[in-house]
């Protein structure tokens, strides 16, 4: 085989891989994790053998998360580098949600994959500590409060997507306003602990995944 032919084959393989990942992201977002590899191959316009040769379904999900997390990490780096801690924090929350696809199954899978969740929570903890240190955010806010707030907004997107696709921005503004440091009373009750949230998310995610079509 000539060097030129080898390059063409490698280029075709890379193109097929990119098409498979794009098709999988769309399929999971629209139809959940029950989508078959055969359906993903159809959407990607490649043969079934091509998909099976490159990925199992678990590998597809893992690779899509790696791409998603790389974007989140880049967004967090920009936020931390922002000279205005509050602007960086608010922009991180907005960019994360604006990139969120309405996909209950992916959210559930995130909840039951502790290594994914811990990486993401670590990013948020660093941003929250910075904006609390600057005096912009109330000190009794926890990273668990923040995570649950973002999850709740993401969860409402499917409700308003058709009639008011930008409603989530209003909800985010309400949430961020409630986080600002002011001379107000402490938040009622206590935040869930990291262990409590981990256990609840795992149970919720497991139930959600079991409800997905086979």
mmCIF file with all atom_site columns, C-alpha atoms in Angstrom:
data_model
loop_
_atom_site.group_PDB
_atom_site.id
_atom_site.type_symbol
_atom_site.label_atom_id
_atom_site.label_alt_id
_atom_site.label_comp_id
_atom_site.label_asym_id
_atom_site.label_entity_id
_atom_site.label_seq_id
_atom_site.pdbx_PDB_ins_code
_atom_site.Cartn_x
_atom_site.Cartn_y
_atom_site.Cartn_z
_atom_site.occupancy
_atom_site.B_iso_or_equiv
_atom_site.pdbx_formal_charge
_atom_site.auth_seq_id
_atom_site.auth_comp_id
_atom_site.auth_asym_id
_atom_site.auth_atom_id
_atom_site.pdbx_PDB_model_num
ATOM 1   C CA . UNK A 1 1   ? 0.000   0.000  0.000  1.00 0.00 ? 1   UNK A CA 1
ATOM 2   C CA . UNK A 1 2   ? 1.376   3.430  -0.937 1.00 0.00 ? 2   UNK A CA 1
ATOM 3   C CA . UNK A 1 3   ? 1.905   6.149  1.638  1.00 0.00 ? 3   UNK A CA 1
ATOM 4   C CA . UNK A 1 4   ? -0.827  8.220  -0.018 1.00 0.00 ? 4   UNK A CA 1
ATOM 5   C CA . UNK A 1 5   ? -3.322  5.347  0.224  1.00 0.00 ? 5   UNK A CA 1
ATOM 6   C CA . UNK A 1 6   ? -2.467  4.838  3.889  1.00 0.00 ? 6   UNK A CA 1
ATOM 7   C CA . UNK A 1 7   ? -3.098  8.506  4.587  1.00 0.00 ? 7   UNK A CA 1
ATOM 8   C CA . UNK A 1 8   ? -6.479  8.309  2.834  1.00 0.00 ? 8   UNK A CA 1
ATOM 9   C CA . UNK A 1 9   ? -7.478  5.292  4.914  1.00 0.00 ? 9   UNK A CA 1
ATOM 10  C CA . UNK A 1 10  ? -6.484  7.027  8.129  1.00 0.00 ? 10  UNK A CA 1
ATOM 11  C CA . UNK A 1 11  ? -8.416  10.130 7.077  1.00 0.00 ? 11  UNK A CA 1
ATOM 12  C CA . UNK A 1 12  ? -11.506 8.039  6.289  1.00 0.00 ? 12  UNK A CA 1
ATOM 13  C CA . UNK A 1 13  ? -11.269 6.278  9.643  1.00 0.00 ? 13  UNK A CA 1
ATOM 14  C CA . UNK A 1 14  ? -11.024 9.579  11.500 1.00 0.00 ? 14  UNK A CA 1
ATOM 15  C CA . UNK A 1 15  ? -13.976 10.965 9.567  1.00 0.00 ? 15  UNK A CA 1
ATOM 16  C CA . UNK A 1 16  ? -16.062 7.865  10.325 1.00 0.00 ? 16  UNK A CA 1
ATOM 17  C CA . UNK A 1 17  ? -15.165 8.100  14.002 1.00 0.00 ? 17  UNK A CA 1
ATOM 18  C CA . UNK A 1 18  ? -16.226 11.753 14.139 1.00 0.00 ? 18  UNK A CA 1
ATOM 19  C CA . UNK A 1 19  ? -19.498 10.964 12.359 1.00 0.00 ? 19  UNK A CA 1
ATOM 20  C CA . UNK A 1 20  ? -20.230 8.122  14.783 1.00 0.00 ? 20  UNK A CA 1
ATOM 21  C CA . UNK A 1 21  ? -19.620 10.340 17.812 1.00 0.00 ? 21  UNK A CA 1
ATOM 22  C CA . UNK A 1 22  ? -21.792 13.114 16.396 1.00 0.00 ? 22  UNK A CA 1
ATOM 23  C CA . UNK A 1 23  ? -24.592 10.676 15.587 1.00 0.00 ? 23  UNK A CA 1
ATOM 24  C CA . UNK A 1 24  ? -24.353 9.093  19.040 1.00 0.00 ? 24  UNK A CA 1
ATOM 25  C CA . UNK A 1 25  ? -24.545 12.462 20.775 1.00 0.00 ? 25  UNK A CA 1
ATOM 26  C CA . UNK A 1 26  ? -27.681 13.352 18.834 1.00 0.00 ? 26  UNK A CA 1
ATOM 27  C CA . UNK A 1 27  ? -29.269 9.921  19.325 1.00 0.00 ? 27  UNK A CA 1
ATOM 28  C CA . UNK A 1 28  ? -28.627 9.847  23.077 1.00 0.00 ? 28  UNK A CA 1
ATOM 29  C CA . UNK A 1 29  ? -29.933 13.392 23.415 1.00 0.00 ? 29  UNK A CA 1
ATOM 30  C CA . UNK A 1 30  ? -33.146 12.691 21.505 1.00 0.00 ? 30  UNK A CA 1
ATOM 31  C CA . UNK A 1 31  ? -33.923 9.095  22.447 1.00 0.00 ? 31  UNK A CA 1
ATOM 32  C CA . UNK A 1 32  ? -31.902 8.194  25.531 1.00 0.00 ? 32  UNK A CA 1
ATOM 33  C CA . UNK A 1 33  ? -29.334 5.504  26.113 1.00 0.00 ? 33  UNK A CA 1
ATOM 34  C CA . UNK A 1 34  ? -31.626 2.780  24.813 1.00 0.00 ? 34  UNK A CA 1
ATOM 35  C CA . UNK A 1 35  ? -30.634 3.673  21.239 1.00 0.00 ? 35  UNK A CA 1
ATOM 36  C CA . UNK A 1 36  ? -28.935 0.720  19.563 1.00 0.00 ? 36  UNK A CA 1
ATOM 37  C CA . UNK A 1 37  ? -25.545 0.791  17.876 1.00 0.00 ? 37  UNK A CA 1
ATOM 38  C CA . UNK A 1 38  ? -27.375 -0.185 14.674 1.00 0.00 ? 38  UNK A CA 1
ATOM 39  C CA . UNK A 1 39  ? -29.430 3.015  14.870 1.00 0.00 ? 39  UNK A CA 1
ATOM 40  C CA . UNK A 1 40  ? -26.305 5.051  15.573 1.00 0.00 ? 40  UNK A CA 1
ATOM 41  C CA . UNK A 1 41  ? -24.645 3.510  12.516 1.00 0.00 ? 41  UNK A CA 1
ATOM 42  C CA . UNK A 1 42  ? -27.692 4.409  10.404 1.00 0.00 ? 42  UNK A CA 1
ATOM 43  C CA . UNK A 1 43  ? -27.601 8.016  11.596 1.00 0.00 ? 43  UNK A CA 1
ATOM 44  C CA . UNK A 1 44  ? -23.866 8.241  10.997 1.00 0.00 ? 44  UNK A CA 1
ATOM 45  C CA . UNK A 1 45  ? -24.196 6.796  7.507  1.00 0.00 ? 45  UNK A CA 1
ATOM 46  C CA . UNK A 1 46  ? -21.686 4.012  8.141  1.00 0.00 ? 46  UNK A CA 1
ATOM 47  C CA . UNK A 1 47  ? -21.926 0.232  8.304  1.00 0.00 ? 47  UNK A CA 1
ATOM 48  C CA . UNK A 1 48  ? -22.776 -1.600 11.487 1.00 0.00 ? 48  UNK A CA 1
ATOM 49  C CA . UNK A 1 49  ? -19.374 -3.272 11.449 1.00 0.00 ? 49  UNK A CA 1
ATOM 50  C CA . UNK A 1 50  ? -17.665 0.126  11.390 1.00 0.00 ? 50  UNK A CA 1
ATOM 51  C CA . UNK A 1 51  ? -19.413 1.172  14.602 1.00 0.00 ? 51  UNK A CA 1
ATOM 52  C CA . UNK A 1 52  ? -18.752 -2.149 16.357 1.00 0.00 ? 52  UNK A CA 1
ATOM 53  C CA . UNK A 1 53  ? -15.119 -2.070 15.285 1.00 0.00 ? 53  UNK A CA 1
ATOM 54  C CA . UNK A 1 54  ? -14.628 1.356  16.883 1.00 0.00 ? 54  UNK A CA 1
ATOM 55  C CA . UNK A 1 55  ? -16.905 1.433  19.918 1.00 0.00 ? 55  UNK A CA 1
ATOM 56  C CA . UNK A 1 56  ? -19.009 -0.387 22.435 1.00 0.00 ? 56  UNK A CA 1
ATOM 57  C CA . UNK A 1 57  ? -21.896 1.697  23.742 1.00 0.00 ? 57  UNK A CA 1
ATOM 58  C CA . UNK A 1 58  ? -20.049 2.297  27.016 1.00 0.00 ? 58  UNK A CA 1
ATOM 59  C CA . UNK A 1 59  ? -17.002 3.520  25.114 1.00 0.00 ? 59  UNK A CA 1
ATOM 60  C CA . UNK A 1 60  ? -19.197 5.896  23.112 1.00 0.00 ? 60  UNK A CA 1
ATOM 61  C CA . UNK A 1 61  ? -20.677 7.377  26.273 1.00 0.00 ? 61  UNK A CA 1
ATOM 62  C CA . UNK A 1 62  ? -17.251 7.676  27.915 1.00 0.00 ? 62  UNK A CA 1
ATOM 63  C CA . UNK A 1 63  ? -15.764 9.425  24.901 1.00 0.00 ? 63  UNK A CA 1
ATOM 64  C CA . UNK A 1 64  ? -18.674 11.842 24.630 1.00 0.00 ? 64  UNK A CA 1
ATOM 65  C CA . UNK A 1 65  ? -18.255 12.693 28.297 1.00 0.00 ? 65  UNK A CA 1
ATOM 66  C CA . UNK A 1 66  ? -14.536 13.310 27.768 1.00 0.00 ? 66  UNK A CA 1
ATOM 67  C CA . UNK A 1 67  ? -15.362 15.821 25.035 1.00 0.00 ? 67  UNK A CA 1
ATOM 68  C CA . UNK A 1 68  ? -18.027 17.452 27.222 1.00 0.00 ? 68  UNK A CA 1
ATOM 69  C CA . UNK A 1 69  ? -15.703 17.670 30.230 1.00 0.00 ? 69  UNK A CA 1
ATOM 70  C CA . UNK A 1 70  ? -12.877 19.147 28.166 1.00 0.00 ? 70  UNK A CA 1
ATOM 71  C CA . UNK A 1 71  ? -15.218 21.989 27.210 1.00 0.00 ? 71  UNK A CA 1
ATOM 72  C CA . UNK A 1 72  ? -16.276 22.449 30.832 1.00 0.00 ? 72  UNK A CA 1
ATOM 73  C CA . UNK A 1 73  ? -12.649 22.544 31.955 1.00 0.00 ? 73  UNK A CA 1
ATOM 74  C CA . UNK A 1 74  ? -11.838 25.173 29.329 1.00 0.00 ? 74  UNK A CA 1
ATOM 75  C CA . UNK A 1 75  ? -14.850 27.231 30.437 1.00 0.00 ? 75  UNK A CA 1
ATOM 76  C CA . UNK A 1 76  ? -13.752 26.953 34.073 1.00 0.00 ? 76  UNK A CA 1
ATOM 77  C CA . UNK A 1 77  ? -10.221 28.057 33.166 1.00 0.00 ? 77  UNK A CA 1
ATOM 78  C CA . UNK A 1 78  ? -11.604 31.175 31.469 1.00 0.00 ? 78  UNK A CA 1
ATOM 79  C CA . UNK A 1 79  ? -13.806 31.873 34.485 1.00 0.00 ? 79  UNK A CA 1
ATOM 80  C CA . UNK A 1 80  ? -10.900 31.546 36.923 1.00 0.00 ? 80  UNK A CA 1
ATOM 81  C CA . UNK A 1 81  ? -8.821  33.846 34.720 1.00 0.00 ? 81  UNK A CA 1
ATOM 82  C CA . UNK A 1 82  ? -11.569 36.488 34.630 1.00 0.00 ? 82  UNK A CA 1
ATOM 83  C CA . UNK A 1 83  ? -10.462 39.535 36.674 1.00 0.00 ? 83  UNK A CA 1
ATOM 84  C CA . UNK A 1 84  ? -14.075 39.866 37.861 1.00 0.00 ? 84  UNK A CA 1
ATOM 85  C CA . UNK A 1 85  ? -14.765 36.714 39.943 1.00 0.00 ? 85  UNK A CA 1
ATOM 86  C CA . UNK A 1 86  ? -18.546 37.202 39.847 1.00 0.00 ? 86  UNK A CA 1
ATOM 87  C CA . UNK A 1 87  ? -18.621 37.643 36.068 1.00 0.00 ? 87  UNK A CA 1
ATOM 88  C CA . UNK A 1 88  ? -16.459 34.541 35.630 1.00 0.00 ? 88  UNK A CA 1
ATOM 89  C CA . UNK A 1 89  ? -18.674 32.494 37.933 1.00 0.00 ? 89  UNK A CA 1
ATOM 90  C CA . UNK A 1 90  ? -21.943 33.602 36.310 1.00 0.00 ? 90  UNK A CA 1
ATOM 91  C CA . UNK A 1 91  ? -20.522 33.062 32.829 1.00 0.00 ? 91  UNK A CA 1
ATOM 92  C CA . UNK A 1 92  ? -19.431 29.537 33.720 1.00 0.00 ? 92  UNK A CA 1
ATOM 93  C CA . UNK A 1 93  ? -22.966 28.667 34.888 1.00 0.00 ? 93  UNK A CA 1
ATOM 94  C CA . UNK A 1 94  ? -24.515 30.200 31.777 1.00 0.00 ? 94  UNK A CA 1
ATOM 95  C CA . UNK A 1 95  ? -22.139 28.535 29.316 1.00 0.00 ? 95  UNK A CA 1
ATOM 96  C CA . UNK A 1 96  ? -22.557 25.171 30.978 1.00 0.00 ? 96  UNK A CA 1
ATOM 97  C CA . UNK A 1 97  ? -26.341 25.304 30.707 1.00 0.00 ? 97  UNK A CA 1
ATOM 98  C CA . UNK A 1 98  ? -26.336 26.745 27.183 1.00 0.00 ? 98  UNK A CA 1
ATOM 99  C CA . UNK A 1 99  ? -24.314 23.710 26.067 1.00 0.00 ? 99  UNK A CA 1
ATOM 100 C CA . UNK A 1 100 ? -26.607 21.304 27.860 1.00 0.00 ? 100 UNK A CA 1
ATOM 101 C CA . UNK A 1 101 ? -28.739 19.047 25.636 1.00 0.00 ? 101 UNK A CA 1
ATOM 102 C CA . UNK A 1 102 ? -32.073 18.022 27.056 1.00 0.00 ? 102 UNK A CA 1
ATOM 103 C CA . UNK A 1 103 ? -31.141 14.418 27.804 1.00 0.00 ? 103 UNK A CA 1
ATOM 104 C CA . UNK A 1 104 ? -32.431 12.785 30.962 1.00 0.00 ? 104 UNK A CA 1
ATOM 105 C CA . UNK A 1 105 ? -30.530 9.566  30.364 1.00 0.00 ? 105 UNK A CA 1
ATOM 106 C CA . UNK A 1 106 ? -27.160 11.300 30.095 1.00 0.00 ? 106 UNK A CA 1
ATOM 107 C CA . UNK A 1 107 ? -27.918 13.251 33.249 1.00 0.00 ? 107 UNK A CA 1
ATOM 108 C CA . UNK A 1 108 ? -28.797 10.032 35.014 1.00 0.00 ? 108 UNK A CA 1
ATOM 109 C CA . UNK A 1 109 ? -25.619 8.358  33.809 1.00 0.00 ? 109 UNK A CA 1
ATOM 110 C CA . UNK A 1 110 ? -23.613 11.332 35.092 1.00 0.00 ? 110 UNK A CA 1
ATOM 111 C CA . UNK A 1 111 ? -25.246 10.805 38.470 1.00 0.00 ? 111 UNK A CA 1
ATOM 112 C CA . UNK A 1 112 ? -24.160 7.175  38.742 1.00 0.00 ? 112 UNK A CA 1
ATOM 113 C CA . UNK A 1 113 ? -20.604 7.645  37.450 1.00 0.00 ? 113 UNK A CA 1
ATOM 114 C CA . UNK A 1 114 ? -18.768 8.898  40.562 1.00 0.00 ? 114 UNK A CA 1
ATOM 115 C CA . UNK A 1 115 ? -15.524 9.624  38.728 1.00 0.00 ? 115 UNK A CA 1
ATOM 116 C CA . UNK A 1 116 ? -17.346 11.956 36.339 1.00 0.00 ? 116 UNK A CA 1
ATOM 117 C CA . UNK A 1 117 ? -19.248 13.689 39.092 1.00 0.00 ? 117 UNK A CA 1
ATOM 118 C CA . UNK A 1 118 ? -16.162 14.186 41.253 1.00 0.00 ? 118 UNK A CA 1
ATOM 119 C CA . UNK A 1 119 ? -14.253 15.817 38.392 1.00 0.00 ? 119 UNK A CA 1
ATOM 120 C CA . UNK A 1 120 ? -17.094 18.218 37.678 1.00 0.00 ? 120 UNK A CA 1
ATOM 121 C CA . UNK A 1 121 ? -17.752 19.025 41.340 1.00 0.00 ? 121 UNK A CA 1
ATOM 122 C CA . UNK A 1 122 ? -14.055 19.819 41.731 1.00 0.00 ? 122 UNK A CA 1
ATOM 123 C CA . UNK A 1 123 ? -14.311 22.474 39.020 1.00 0.00 ? 123 UNK A CA 1
ATOM 124 C CA . UNK A 1 124 ? -17.375 24.031 40.634 1.00 0.00 ? 124 UNK A CA 1
ATOM 125 C CA . UNK A 1 125 ? -15.821 23.994 44.108 1.00 0.00 ? 125 UNK A CA 1
ATOM 126 C CA . UNK A 1 126 ? -12.823 25.979 42.876 1.00 0.00 ? 126 UNK A CA 1
ATOM 127 C CA . UNK A 1 127 ? -15.029 28.579 41.182 1.00 0.00 ? 127 UNK A CA 1
ATOM 128 C CA . UNK A 1 128 ? -17.344 28.862 44.177 1.00 0.00 ? 128 UNK A CA 1
ATOM 129 C CA . UNK A 1 129 ? -14.449 29.304 46.620 1.00 0.00 ? 129 UNK A CA 1
ATOM 130 C CA . UNK A 1 130 ? -13.016 32.100 44.471 1.00 0.00 ? 130 UNK A CA 1
ATOM 131 C CA . UNK A 1 131 ? -16.262 34.033 44.224 1.00 0.00 ? 131 UNK A CA 1
ATOM 132 C CA . UNK A 1 132 ? -16.975 33.592 47.936 1.00 0.00 ? 132 UNK A CA 1
ATOM 133 C CA . UNK A 1 133 ? -13.488 34.846 48.780 1.00 0.00 ? 133 UNK A CA 1
ATOM 134 C CA . UNK A 1 134 ? -14.164 37.963 46.685 1.00 0.00 ? 134 UNK A CA 1
ATOM 135 C CA . UNK A 1 135 ? -17.279 38.662 48.771 1.00 0.00 ? 135 UNK A CA 1
ATOM 136 C CA . UNK A 1 136 ? -19.683 38.352 45.839 1.00 0.00 ? 136 UNK A CA 1
ATOM 137 C CA . UNK A 1 137 ? -21.470 35.175 46.923 1.00 0.00 ? 137 UNK A CA 1
ATOM 138 C CA . UNK A 1 138 ? -22.998 34.288 50.272 1.00 0.00 ? 138 UNK A CA 1
ATOM 139 C CA . UNK A 1 139 ? -20.721 32.215 52.458 1.00 0.00 ? 139 UNK A CA 1
ATOM 140 C CA . UNK A 1 140 ? -23.386 29.712 53.514 1.00 0.00 ? 140 UNK A CA 1
ATOM 141 C CA . UNK A 1 141 ? -23.789 28.496 49.930 1.00 0.00 ? 141 UNK A CA 1
ATOM 142 C CA . UNK A 1 142 ? -22.278 25.052 49.310 1.00 0.00 ? 142 UNK A CA 1
ATOM 143 C CA . UNK A 1 143 ? -21.135 23.363 46.149 1.00 0.00 ? 143 UNK A CA 1
ATOM 144 C CA . UNK A 1 144 ? -23.976 20.877 46.700 1.00 0.00 ? 144 UNK A CA 1
ATOM 145 C CA . UNK A 1 145 ? -26.452 23.784 46.634 1.00 0.00 ? 145 UNK A CA 1
ATOM 146 C CA . UNK A 1 146 ? -24.906 24.967 43.385 1.00 0.00 ? 146 UNK A CA 1
ATOM 147 C CA . UNK A 1 147 ? -24.960 21.540 41.753 1.00 0.00 ? 147 UNK A CA 1
ATOM 148 C CA . UNK A 1 148 ? -28.598 20.940 42.674 1.00 0.00 ? 148 UNK A CA 1
ATOM 149 C CA . UNK A 1 149 ? -29.549 24.400 41.433 1.00 0.00 ? 149 UNK A CA 1
ATOM 150 C CA . UNK A 1 150 ? -27.932 23.808 38.039 1.00 0.00 ? 150 UNK A CA 1
ATOM 151 C CA . UNK A 1 151 ? -29.467 20.342 37.777 1.00 0.00 ? 151 UNK A CA 1
ATOM 152 C CA . UNK A 1 152 ? -32.899 21.754 38.534 1.00 0.00 ? 152 UNK A CA 1
ATOM 153 C CA . UNK A 1 153 ? -32.607 24.336 35.753 1.00 0.00 ? 153 UNK A CA 1
ATOM 154 C CA . UNK A 1 154 ? -31.310 21.708 33.319 1.00 0.00 ? 154 UNK A CA 1
ATOM 155 C CA . UNK A 1 155 ? -34.247 19.501 34.271 1.00 0.00 ? 155 UNK A CA 1
ATOM 156 C CA . UNK A 1 156 ? -36.800 22.181 33.351 1.00 0.00 ? 156 UNK A CA 1
ATOM 157 C CA . UNK A 1 157 ? -35.421 22.701 29.860 1.00 0.00 ? 157 UNK A CA 1
ATOM 158 C CA . UNK A 1 158 ? -37.509 19.908 28.380 1.00 0.00 ? 158 UNK A CA 1
ATOM 159 C CA . UNK A 1 159 ? -40.656 21.474 29.886 1.00 0.00 ? 159 UNK A CA 1
ATOM 160 C CA . UNK A 1 160 ? -40.177 24.897 28.284 1.00 0.00 ? 160 UNK A CA 1
ATOM 161 C CA . UNK A 1 161 ? -38.112 23.983 25.207 1.00 0.00 ? 161 UNK A CA 1
ATOM 162 C CA . UNK A 1 162 ? -41.004 24.240 22.736 1.00 0.00 ? 162 UNK A CA 1
ATOM 163 C CA . UNK A 1 163 ? -42.934 27.238 24.050 1.00 0.00 ? 163 UNK A CA 1
ATOM 164 C CA . UNK A 1 164 ? -40.136 29.253 25.680 1.00 0.00 ? 164 UNK A CA 1
ATOM 165 C CA . UNK A 1 165 ? -36.687 27.938 24.726 1.00 0.00 ? 165 UNK A CA 1
ATOM 166 C CA . UNK A 1 166 ? -34.891 30.739 26.580 1.00 0.00 ? 166 UNK A CA 1
ATOM 167 C CA . UNK A 1 167 ? -36.833 30.396 29.826 1.00 0.00 ? 167 UNK A CA 1
ATOM 168 C CA . UNK A 1 168 ? -33.814 28.695 31.413 1.00 0.00 ? 168 UNK A CA 1
ATOM 169 C CA . UNK A 1 169 ? -31.897 31.976 31.261 1.00 0.00 ? 169 UNK A CA 1
ATOM 170 C CA . UNK A 1 170 ? -34.594 33.604 33.397 1.00 0.00 ? 170 UNK A CA 1
ATOM 171 C CA . UNK A 1 171 ? -34.401 30.735 35.884 1.00 0.00 ? 171 UNK A CA 1
ATOM 172 C CA . UNK A 1 172 ? -30.619 31.022 36.000 1.00 0.00 ? 172 UNK A CA 1
ATOM 173 C CA . UNK A 1 173 ? -30.861 34.760 36.671 1.00 0.00 ? 173 UNK A CA 1
ATOM 174 C CA . UNK A 1 174 ? -33.223 34.074 39.579 1.00 0.00 ? 174 UNK A CA 1
ATOM 175 C CA . UNK A 1 175 ? -30.842 31.456 40.987 1.00 0.00 ? 175 UNK A CA 1
ATOM 176 C CA . UNK A 1 176 ? -27.756 33.657 40.642 1.00 0.00 ? 176 UNK A CA 1
ATOM 177 C CA . UNK A 1 177 ? -29.532 36.600 42.246 1.00 0.00 ? 177 UNK A CA 1
ATOM 178 C CA . UNK A 1 178 ? -30.342 34.420 45.258 1.00 0.00 ? 178 UNK A CA 1
ATOM 179 C CA . UNK A 1 179 ? -26.673 33.511 45.605 1.00 0.00 ? 179 UNK A CA 1
ATOM 180 C CA . UNK A 1 180 ? -25.404 37.081 45.857 1.00 0.00 ? 180 UNK A CA 1
ATOM 181 C CA . UNK A 1 181 ? -23.914 38.162 49.184 1.00 0.00 ? 181 UNK A CA 1
ATOM 182 C CA . UNK A 1 182 ? -26.237 40.631 50.881 1.00 0.00 ? 182 UNK A CA 1
ATOM 183 C CA . UNK A 1 183 ? -27.272 41.594 54.385 1.00 0.00 ? 183 UNK A CA 1
ATOM 184 C CA . UNK A 1 184 ? -29.958 38.938 54.518 1.00 0.00 ? 184 UNK A CA 1
ATOM 185 C CA . UNK A 1 185 ? -30.658 36.004 56.771 1.00 0.00 ? 185 UNK A CA 1
ATOM 186 C CA . UNK A 1 186 ? -28.872 32.727 56.476 1.00 0.00 ? 186 UNK A CA 1
ATOM 187 C CA . UNK A 1 187 ? -30.361 30.127 54.197 1.00 0.00 ? 187 UNK A CA 1
ATOM 188 C CA . UNK A 1 188 ? -32.927 27.945 55.986 1.00 0.00 ? 188 UNK A CA 1
ATOM 189 C CA . UNK A 1 189 ? -31.865 24.519 57.197 1.00 0.00 ? 189 UNK A CA 1
ATOM 190 C CA . UNK A 1 190 ? -28.644 22.815 56.246 1.00 0.00 ? 190 UNK A CA 1
ATOM 191 C CA . UNK A 1 191 ? -27.282 21.831 52.881 1.00 0.00 ? 191 UNK A CA 1
ATOM 192 C CA . UNK A 1 192 ? -27.083 18.149 52.053 1.00 0.00 ? 192 UNK A CA 1
ATOM 193 C CA . UNK A 1 193 ? -23.646 16.726 52.706 1.00 0.00 ? 193 UNK A CA 1
ATOM 194 C CA . UNK A 1 194 ? -21.436 15.495 49.860 1.00 0.00 ? 194 UNK A CA 1
ATOM 195 C CA . UNK A 1 195 ? -22.072 11.891 50.933 1.00 0.00 ? 195 UNK A CA 1
ATOM 196 C CA . UNK A 1 196 ? -25.848 12.402 51.085 1.00 0.00 ? 196 UNK A CA 1
ATOM 197 C CA . UNK A 1 197 ? -25.931 14.001 47.653 1.00 0.00 ? 197 UNK A CA 1
ATOM 198 C CA . UNK A 1 198 ? -23.729 11.253 46.209 1.00 0.00 ? 198 UNK A CA 1
ATOM 199 C CA . UNK A 1 199 ? -26.062 8.550  47.528 1.00 0.00 ? 199 UNK A CA 1
ATOM 200 C CA . UNK A 1 200 ? -29.234 10.328 46.385 1.00 0.00 ? 200 UNK A CA 1
ATOM 201 C CA . UNK A 1 201 ? -27.846 11.007 42.923 1.00 0.00 ? 201 UNK A CA 1
ATOM 202 C CA . UNK A 1 202 ? -26.775 7.398  42.571 1.00 0.00 ? 202 UNK A CA 1
ATOM 203 C CA . UNK A 1 203 ? -30.259 6.160  43.472 1.00 0.00 ? 203 UNK A CA 1
ATOM 204 C CA . UNK A 1 204 ? -31.961 8.679  41.213 1.00 0.00 ? 204 UNK A CA 1
ATOM 205 C CA . UNK A 1 205 ? -29.641 7.880  38.322 1.00 0.00 ? 205 UNK A CA 1
ATOM 206 C CA . UNK A 1 206 ? -30.119 4.135  38.707 1.00 0.00 ? 206 UNK A CA 1
ATOM 207 C CA . UNK A 1 207 ? -33.901 4.489  38.652 1.00 0.00 ? 207 UNK A CA 1
ATOM 208 C CA . UNK A 1 208 ? -33.799 6.794  35.638 1.00 0.00 ? 208 UNK A CA 1
ATOM 209 C CA . UNK A 1 209 ? -31.547 4.443  33.691 1.00 0.00 ? 209 UNK A CA 1
ATOM 210 C CA . UNK A 1 210 ? -33.791 1.461  34.450 1.00 0.00 ? 210 UNK A CA 1
ATOM 211 C CA . UNK A 1 211 ? -36.733 3.377  33.027 1.00 0.00 ? 211 UNK A CA 1
ATOM 212 C CA . UNK A 1 212 ? -34.960 3.920  29.703 1.00 0.00 ? 212 UNK A CA 1
ATOM 213 C CA . UNK A 1 213 ? -36.150 1.774  26.782 1.00 0.00 ? 213 UNK A CA 1
ATOM 214 C CA . UNK A 1 214 ? -34.015 -1.247 26.006 1.00 0.00 ? 214 UNK A CA 1
#
